[in-house]
PDB file of C-alpha atoms and ligand atoms in Angstrom:
ATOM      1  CA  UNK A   1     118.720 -14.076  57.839  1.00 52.00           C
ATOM      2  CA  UNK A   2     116.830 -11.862  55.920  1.00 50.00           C
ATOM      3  CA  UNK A   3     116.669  -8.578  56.083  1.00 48.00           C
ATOM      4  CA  UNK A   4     113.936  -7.286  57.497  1.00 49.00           C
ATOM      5  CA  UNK A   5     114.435  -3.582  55.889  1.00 51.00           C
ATOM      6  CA  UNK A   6     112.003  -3.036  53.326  1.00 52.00           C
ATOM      7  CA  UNK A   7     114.176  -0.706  51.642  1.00 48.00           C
ATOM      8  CA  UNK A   8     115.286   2.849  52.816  1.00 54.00           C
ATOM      9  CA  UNK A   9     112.916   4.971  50.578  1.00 58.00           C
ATOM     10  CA  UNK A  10     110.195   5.320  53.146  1.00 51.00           C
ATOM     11  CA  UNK A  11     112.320   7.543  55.786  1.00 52.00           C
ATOM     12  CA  UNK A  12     110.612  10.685  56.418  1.00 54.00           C
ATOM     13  CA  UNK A  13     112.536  13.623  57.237  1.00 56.00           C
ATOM     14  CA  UNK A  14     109.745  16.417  57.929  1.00 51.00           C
ATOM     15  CA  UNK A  15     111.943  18.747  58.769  1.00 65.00           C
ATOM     16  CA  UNK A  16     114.730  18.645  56.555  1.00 65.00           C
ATOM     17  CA  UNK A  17     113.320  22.111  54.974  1.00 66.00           C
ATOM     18  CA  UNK A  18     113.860  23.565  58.372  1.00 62.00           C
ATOM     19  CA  UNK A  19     117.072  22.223  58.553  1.00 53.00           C
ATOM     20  CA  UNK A  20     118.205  23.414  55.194  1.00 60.00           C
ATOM     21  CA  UNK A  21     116.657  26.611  55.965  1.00 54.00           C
ATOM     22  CA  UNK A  22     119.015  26.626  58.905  1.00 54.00           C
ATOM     23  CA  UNK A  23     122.304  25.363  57.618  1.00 55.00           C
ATOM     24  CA  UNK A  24     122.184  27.932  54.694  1.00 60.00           C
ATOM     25  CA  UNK A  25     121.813  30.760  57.818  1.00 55.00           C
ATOM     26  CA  UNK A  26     124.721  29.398  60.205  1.00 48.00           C
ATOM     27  CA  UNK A  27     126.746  29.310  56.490  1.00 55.00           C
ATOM     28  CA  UNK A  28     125.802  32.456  55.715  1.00 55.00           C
ATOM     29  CA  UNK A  29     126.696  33.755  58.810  1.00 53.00           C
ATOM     30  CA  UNK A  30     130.023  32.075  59.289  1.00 52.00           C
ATOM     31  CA  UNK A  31     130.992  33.866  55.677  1.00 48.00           C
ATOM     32  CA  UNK A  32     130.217  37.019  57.250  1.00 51.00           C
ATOM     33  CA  UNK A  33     131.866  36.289  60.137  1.00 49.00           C
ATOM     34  CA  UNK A  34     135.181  34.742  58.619  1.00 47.00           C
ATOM     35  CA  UNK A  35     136.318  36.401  55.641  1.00 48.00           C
ATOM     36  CA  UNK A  36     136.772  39.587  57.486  1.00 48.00           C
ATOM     37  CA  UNK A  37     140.097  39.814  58.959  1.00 54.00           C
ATOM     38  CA  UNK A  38     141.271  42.806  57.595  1.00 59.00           C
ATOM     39  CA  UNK A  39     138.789  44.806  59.271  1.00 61.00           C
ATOM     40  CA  UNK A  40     139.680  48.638  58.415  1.00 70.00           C
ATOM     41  CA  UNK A  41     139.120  51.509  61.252  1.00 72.00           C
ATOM     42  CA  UNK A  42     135.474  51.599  61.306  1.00 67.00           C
ATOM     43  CA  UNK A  43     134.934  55.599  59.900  1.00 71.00           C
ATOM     44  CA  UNK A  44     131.553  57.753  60.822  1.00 65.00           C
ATOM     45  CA  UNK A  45     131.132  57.811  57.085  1.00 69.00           C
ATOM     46  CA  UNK A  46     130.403  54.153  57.035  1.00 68.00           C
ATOM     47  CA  UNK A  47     127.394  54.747  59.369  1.00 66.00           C
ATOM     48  CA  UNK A  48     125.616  56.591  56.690  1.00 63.00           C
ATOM     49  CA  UNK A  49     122.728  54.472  55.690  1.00 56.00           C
ATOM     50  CA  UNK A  50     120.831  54.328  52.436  1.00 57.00           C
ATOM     51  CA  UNK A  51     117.916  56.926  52.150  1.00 56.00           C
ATOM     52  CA  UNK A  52     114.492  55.395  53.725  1.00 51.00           C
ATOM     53  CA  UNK A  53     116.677  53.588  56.649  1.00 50.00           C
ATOM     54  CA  UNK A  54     116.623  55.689  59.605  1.00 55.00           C
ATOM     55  CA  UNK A  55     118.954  54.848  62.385  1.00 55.00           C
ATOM     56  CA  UNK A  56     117.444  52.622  65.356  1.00 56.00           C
ATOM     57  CA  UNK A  57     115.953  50.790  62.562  1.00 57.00           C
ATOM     58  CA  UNK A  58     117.575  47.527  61.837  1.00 57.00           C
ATOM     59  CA  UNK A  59     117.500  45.280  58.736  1.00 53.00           C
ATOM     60  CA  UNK A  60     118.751  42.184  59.781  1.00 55.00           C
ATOM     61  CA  UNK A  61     119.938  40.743  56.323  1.00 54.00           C
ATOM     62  CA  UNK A  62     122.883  38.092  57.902  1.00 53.00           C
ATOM     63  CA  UNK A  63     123.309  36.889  54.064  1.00 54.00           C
ATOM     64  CA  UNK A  64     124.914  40.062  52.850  1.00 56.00           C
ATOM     65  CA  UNK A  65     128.989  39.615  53.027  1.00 67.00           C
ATOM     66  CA  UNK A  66     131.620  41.736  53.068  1.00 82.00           C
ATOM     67  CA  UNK A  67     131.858  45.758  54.931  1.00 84.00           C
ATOM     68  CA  UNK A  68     128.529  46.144  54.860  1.00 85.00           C
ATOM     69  CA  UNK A  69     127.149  42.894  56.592  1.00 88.00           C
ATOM     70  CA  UNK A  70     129.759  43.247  59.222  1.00 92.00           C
ATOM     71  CA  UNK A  71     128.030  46.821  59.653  1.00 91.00           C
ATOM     72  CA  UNK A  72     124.434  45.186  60.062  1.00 95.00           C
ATOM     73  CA  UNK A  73     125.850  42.223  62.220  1.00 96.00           C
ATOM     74  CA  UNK A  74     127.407  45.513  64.719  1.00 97.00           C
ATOM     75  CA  UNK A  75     123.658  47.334  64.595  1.00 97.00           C
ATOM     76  CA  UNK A  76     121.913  44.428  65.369  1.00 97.00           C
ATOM     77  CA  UNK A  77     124.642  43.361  68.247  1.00 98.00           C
ATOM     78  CA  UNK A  78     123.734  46.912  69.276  1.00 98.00           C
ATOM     79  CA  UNK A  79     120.453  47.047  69.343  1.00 98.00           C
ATOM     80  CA  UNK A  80     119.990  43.768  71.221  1.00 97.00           C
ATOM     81  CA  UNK A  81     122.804  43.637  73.684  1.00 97.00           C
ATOM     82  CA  UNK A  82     123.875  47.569  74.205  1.00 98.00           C
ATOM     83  CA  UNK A  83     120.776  49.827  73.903  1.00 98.00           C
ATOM     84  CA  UNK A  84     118.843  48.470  76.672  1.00 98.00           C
ATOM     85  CA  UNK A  85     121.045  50.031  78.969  1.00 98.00           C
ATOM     86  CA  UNK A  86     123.197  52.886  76.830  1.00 98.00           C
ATOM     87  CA  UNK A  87     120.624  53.666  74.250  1.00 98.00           C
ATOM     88  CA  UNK A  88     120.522  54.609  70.814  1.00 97.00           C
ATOM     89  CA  UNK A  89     123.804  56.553  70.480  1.00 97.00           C
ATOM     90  CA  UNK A  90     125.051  55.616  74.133  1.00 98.00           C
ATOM     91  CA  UNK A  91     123.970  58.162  76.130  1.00 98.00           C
ATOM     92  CA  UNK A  92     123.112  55.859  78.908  1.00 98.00           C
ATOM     93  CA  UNK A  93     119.372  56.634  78.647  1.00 98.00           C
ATOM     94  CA  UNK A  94     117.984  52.728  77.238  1.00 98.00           C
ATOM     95  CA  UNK A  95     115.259  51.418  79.354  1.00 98.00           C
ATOM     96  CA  UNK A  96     117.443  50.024  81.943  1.00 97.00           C
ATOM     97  CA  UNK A  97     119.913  52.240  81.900  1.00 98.00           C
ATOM     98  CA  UNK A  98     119.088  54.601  84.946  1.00 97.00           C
ATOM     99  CA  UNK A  99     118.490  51.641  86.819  1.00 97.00           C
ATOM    100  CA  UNK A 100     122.057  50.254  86.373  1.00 97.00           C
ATOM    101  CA  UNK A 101     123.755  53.989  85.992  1.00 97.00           C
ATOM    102  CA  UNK A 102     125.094  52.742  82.583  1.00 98.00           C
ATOM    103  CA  UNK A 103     128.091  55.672  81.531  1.00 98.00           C
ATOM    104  CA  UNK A 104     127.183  58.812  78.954  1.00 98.00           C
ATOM    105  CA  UNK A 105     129.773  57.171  76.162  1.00 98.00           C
ATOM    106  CA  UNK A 106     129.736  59.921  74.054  1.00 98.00           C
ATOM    107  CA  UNK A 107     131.473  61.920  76.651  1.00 98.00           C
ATOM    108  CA  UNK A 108     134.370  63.655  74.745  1.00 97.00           C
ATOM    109  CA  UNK A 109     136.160  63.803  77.829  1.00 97.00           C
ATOM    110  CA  UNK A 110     135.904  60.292  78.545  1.00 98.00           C
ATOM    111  CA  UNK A 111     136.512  59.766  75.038  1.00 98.00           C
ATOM    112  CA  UNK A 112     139.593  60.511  75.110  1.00 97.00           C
ATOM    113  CA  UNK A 113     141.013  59.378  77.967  1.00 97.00           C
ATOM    114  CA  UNK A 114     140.165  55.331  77.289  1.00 98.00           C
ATOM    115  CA  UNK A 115     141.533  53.934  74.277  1.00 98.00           C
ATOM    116  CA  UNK A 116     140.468  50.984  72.154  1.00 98.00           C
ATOM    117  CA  UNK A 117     141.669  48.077  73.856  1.00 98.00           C
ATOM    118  CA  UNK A 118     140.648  49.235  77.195  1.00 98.00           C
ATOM    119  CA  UNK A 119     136.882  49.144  75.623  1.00 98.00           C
ATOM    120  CA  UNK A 120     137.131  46.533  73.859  1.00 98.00           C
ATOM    121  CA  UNK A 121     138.214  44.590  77.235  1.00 98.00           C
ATOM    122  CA  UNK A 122     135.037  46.005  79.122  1.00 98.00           C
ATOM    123  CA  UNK A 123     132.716  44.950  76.562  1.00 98.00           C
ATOM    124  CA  UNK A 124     134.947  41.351  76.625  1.00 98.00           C
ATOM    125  CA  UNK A 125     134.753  40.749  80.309  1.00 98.00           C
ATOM    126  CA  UNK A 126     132.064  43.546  81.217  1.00 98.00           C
ATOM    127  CA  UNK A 127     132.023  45.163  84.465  1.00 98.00           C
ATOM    128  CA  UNK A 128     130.077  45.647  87.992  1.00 97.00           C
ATOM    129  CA  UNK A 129     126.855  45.848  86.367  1.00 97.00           C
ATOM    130  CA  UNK A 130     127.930  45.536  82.954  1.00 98.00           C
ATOM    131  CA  UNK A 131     127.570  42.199  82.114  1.00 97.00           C
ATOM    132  CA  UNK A 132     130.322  40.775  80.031  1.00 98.00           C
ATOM    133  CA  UNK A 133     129.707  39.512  75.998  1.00 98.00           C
ATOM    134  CA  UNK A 134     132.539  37.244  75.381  1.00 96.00           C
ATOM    135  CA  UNK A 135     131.088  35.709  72.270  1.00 95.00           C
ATOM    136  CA  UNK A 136     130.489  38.316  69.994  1.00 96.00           C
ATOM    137  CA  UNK A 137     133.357  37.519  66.878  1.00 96.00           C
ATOM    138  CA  UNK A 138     136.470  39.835  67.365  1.00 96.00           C
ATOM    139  CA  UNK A 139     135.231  42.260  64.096  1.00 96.00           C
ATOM    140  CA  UNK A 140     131.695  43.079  65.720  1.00 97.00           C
ATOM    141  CA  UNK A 141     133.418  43.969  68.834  1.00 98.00           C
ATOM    142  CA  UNK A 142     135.596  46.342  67.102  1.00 97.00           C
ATOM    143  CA  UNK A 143     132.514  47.582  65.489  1.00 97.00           C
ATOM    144  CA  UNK A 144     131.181  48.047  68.170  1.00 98.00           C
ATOM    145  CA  UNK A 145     134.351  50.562  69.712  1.00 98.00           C
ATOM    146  CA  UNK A 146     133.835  52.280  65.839  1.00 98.00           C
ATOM    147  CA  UNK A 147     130.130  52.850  66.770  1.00 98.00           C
ATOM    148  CA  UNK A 148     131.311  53.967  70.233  1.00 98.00           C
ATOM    149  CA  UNK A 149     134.029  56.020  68.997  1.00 98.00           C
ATOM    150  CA  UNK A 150     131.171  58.197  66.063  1.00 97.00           C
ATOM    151  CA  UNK A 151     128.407  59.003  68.703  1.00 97.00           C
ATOM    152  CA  UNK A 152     131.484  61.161  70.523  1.00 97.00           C
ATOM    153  CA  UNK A 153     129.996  64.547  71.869  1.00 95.00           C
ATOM    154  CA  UNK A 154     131.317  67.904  69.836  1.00 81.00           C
ATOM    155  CA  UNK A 155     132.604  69.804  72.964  1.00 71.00           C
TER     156      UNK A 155
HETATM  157  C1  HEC B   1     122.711  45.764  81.882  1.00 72.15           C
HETATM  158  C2  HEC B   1     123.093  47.070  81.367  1.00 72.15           C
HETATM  159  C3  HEC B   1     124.246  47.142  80.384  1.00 72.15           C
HETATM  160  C4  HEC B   1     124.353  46.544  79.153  1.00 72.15           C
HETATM  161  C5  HEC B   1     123.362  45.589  78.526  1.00 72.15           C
HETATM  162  C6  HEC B   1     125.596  47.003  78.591  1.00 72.15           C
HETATM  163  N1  HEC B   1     126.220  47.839  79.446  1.00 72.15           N
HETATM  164 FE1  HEC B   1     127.963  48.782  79.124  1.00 72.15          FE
HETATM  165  N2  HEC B   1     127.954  49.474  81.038  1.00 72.15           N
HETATM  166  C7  HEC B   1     126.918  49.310  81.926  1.00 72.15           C
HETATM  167  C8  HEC B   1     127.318  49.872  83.225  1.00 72.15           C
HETATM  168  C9  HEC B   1     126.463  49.893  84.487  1.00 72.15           C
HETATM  169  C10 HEC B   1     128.632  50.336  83.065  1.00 72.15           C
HETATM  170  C11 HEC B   1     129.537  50.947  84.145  1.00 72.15           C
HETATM  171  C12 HEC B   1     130.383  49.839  84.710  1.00 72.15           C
HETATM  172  C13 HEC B   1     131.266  50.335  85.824  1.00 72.15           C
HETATM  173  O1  HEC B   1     132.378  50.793  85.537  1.00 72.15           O
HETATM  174  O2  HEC B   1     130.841  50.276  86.968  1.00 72.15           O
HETATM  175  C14 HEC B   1     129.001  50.084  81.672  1.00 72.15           C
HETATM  176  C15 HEC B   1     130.200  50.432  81.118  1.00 72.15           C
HETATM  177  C16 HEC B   1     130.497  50.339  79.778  1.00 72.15           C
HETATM  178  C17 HEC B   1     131.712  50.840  79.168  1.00 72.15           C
HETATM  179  C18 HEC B   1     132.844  51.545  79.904  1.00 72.15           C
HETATM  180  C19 HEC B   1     132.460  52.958  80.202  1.00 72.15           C
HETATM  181  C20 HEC B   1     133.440  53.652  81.098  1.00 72.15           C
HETATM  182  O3  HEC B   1     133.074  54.726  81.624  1.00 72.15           O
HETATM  183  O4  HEC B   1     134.550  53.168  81.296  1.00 72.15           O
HETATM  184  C21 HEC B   1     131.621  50.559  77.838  1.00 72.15           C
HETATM  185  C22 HEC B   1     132.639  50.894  76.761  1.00 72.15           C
HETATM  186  C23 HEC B   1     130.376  49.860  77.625  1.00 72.15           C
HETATM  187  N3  HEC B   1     129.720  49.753  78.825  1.00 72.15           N
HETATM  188  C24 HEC B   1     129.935  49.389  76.412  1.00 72.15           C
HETATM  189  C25 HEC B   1     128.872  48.502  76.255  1.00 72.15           C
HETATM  190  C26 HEC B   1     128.575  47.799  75.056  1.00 72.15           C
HETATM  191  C27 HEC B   1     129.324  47.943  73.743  1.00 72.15           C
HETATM  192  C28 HEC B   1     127.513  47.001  75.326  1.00 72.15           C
HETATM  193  C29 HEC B   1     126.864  45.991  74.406  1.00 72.15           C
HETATM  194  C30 HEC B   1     127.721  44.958  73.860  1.00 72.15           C
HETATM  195  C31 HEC B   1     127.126  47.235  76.699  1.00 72.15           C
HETATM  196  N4  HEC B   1     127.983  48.145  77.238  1.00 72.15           N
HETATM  197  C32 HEC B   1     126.057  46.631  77.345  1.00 72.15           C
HETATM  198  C33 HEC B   1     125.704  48.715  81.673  1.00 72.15           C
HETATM  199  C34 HEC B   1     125.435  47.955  80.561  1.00 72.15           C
END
């Protein structure tokens, strides 16, 4: 029998840019999400941004590596999964967060009565109306407790 392929030069692949274009995100991403493990206390200092970046404003630059893409991944997990209901520094005044009665977080008294883990398992497994995010990677979650942890209230 002959073969009836005329050769294999003619395959099309229209959308291996897209693909490419993909692949090189998911990589970049899994860098930033696996060379991390020794994740140090998250410190208000580190919120600081660069001059001309106000906070609430996100730059969502996945490629970076290292401290400060961690940072970015735990301001854009903020912004899109927290805010809504907690707001910008977790007051509990997003858009939805009167309907739900999401928690003043900053509360120094609260503050200090929960610890890390205890946080860390609400944001895990959520609760009543808090729904639970158990797949954001273990260093944006404690991010997110550092983020939690600098809006604390003075008094
Ligand atoms: C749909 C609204 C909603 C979203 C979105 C949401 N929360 Fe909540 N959150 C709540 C509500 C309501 C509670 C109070 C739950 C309860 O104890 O009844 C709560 C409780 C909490 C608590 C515990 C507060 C306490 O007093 O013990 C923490 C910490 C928290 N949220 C963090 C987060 C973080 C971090 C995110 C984003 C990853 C998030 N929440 C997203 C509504 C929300």
């Amino acid at each position: 029998m002959v073969s009836s392929v005329p050769g294999r030069r003619g395959v099309t692949r229209p959308s291996s840019e897209v693909l490419t274009l993909l692949l090189s995100l998911c990589a970049a991403i899994a860098i930033v999400g696996c060379d991390k493990r020794d994740v140090r206390e998250w410190q208000p200092s580190d919120h600081d941004q660069p001059p001309g970046q106000q906070a609430g404003q996100v730059a969502p630059r996945p490629a970076s590596t290292g401290e400060q893409g961690n940072q970015e991944l735990v301001e854009i997990a903020w912004q899109r999964n927290c805010a809504t209901c907690h707001g910008q520094r977790g007051r509990g005044d997003g858009p939805q967060g009167p309907m739900v009665r999401a928690p003043d977080l900053t509360r120094a008294e609260w503050q200090s009565r929960v610890g890390d883990a205890e946080i860390v398992e609400v944001i895990r497994k959520g609760r009543n109306r808090m729904p639970p995010f158990a797949n954001l990677p273990d260093q944006v979650i404690t991010g997110l407790v550092g983020r939690i942890r600098a809006n604390r209230s003075k008094d």
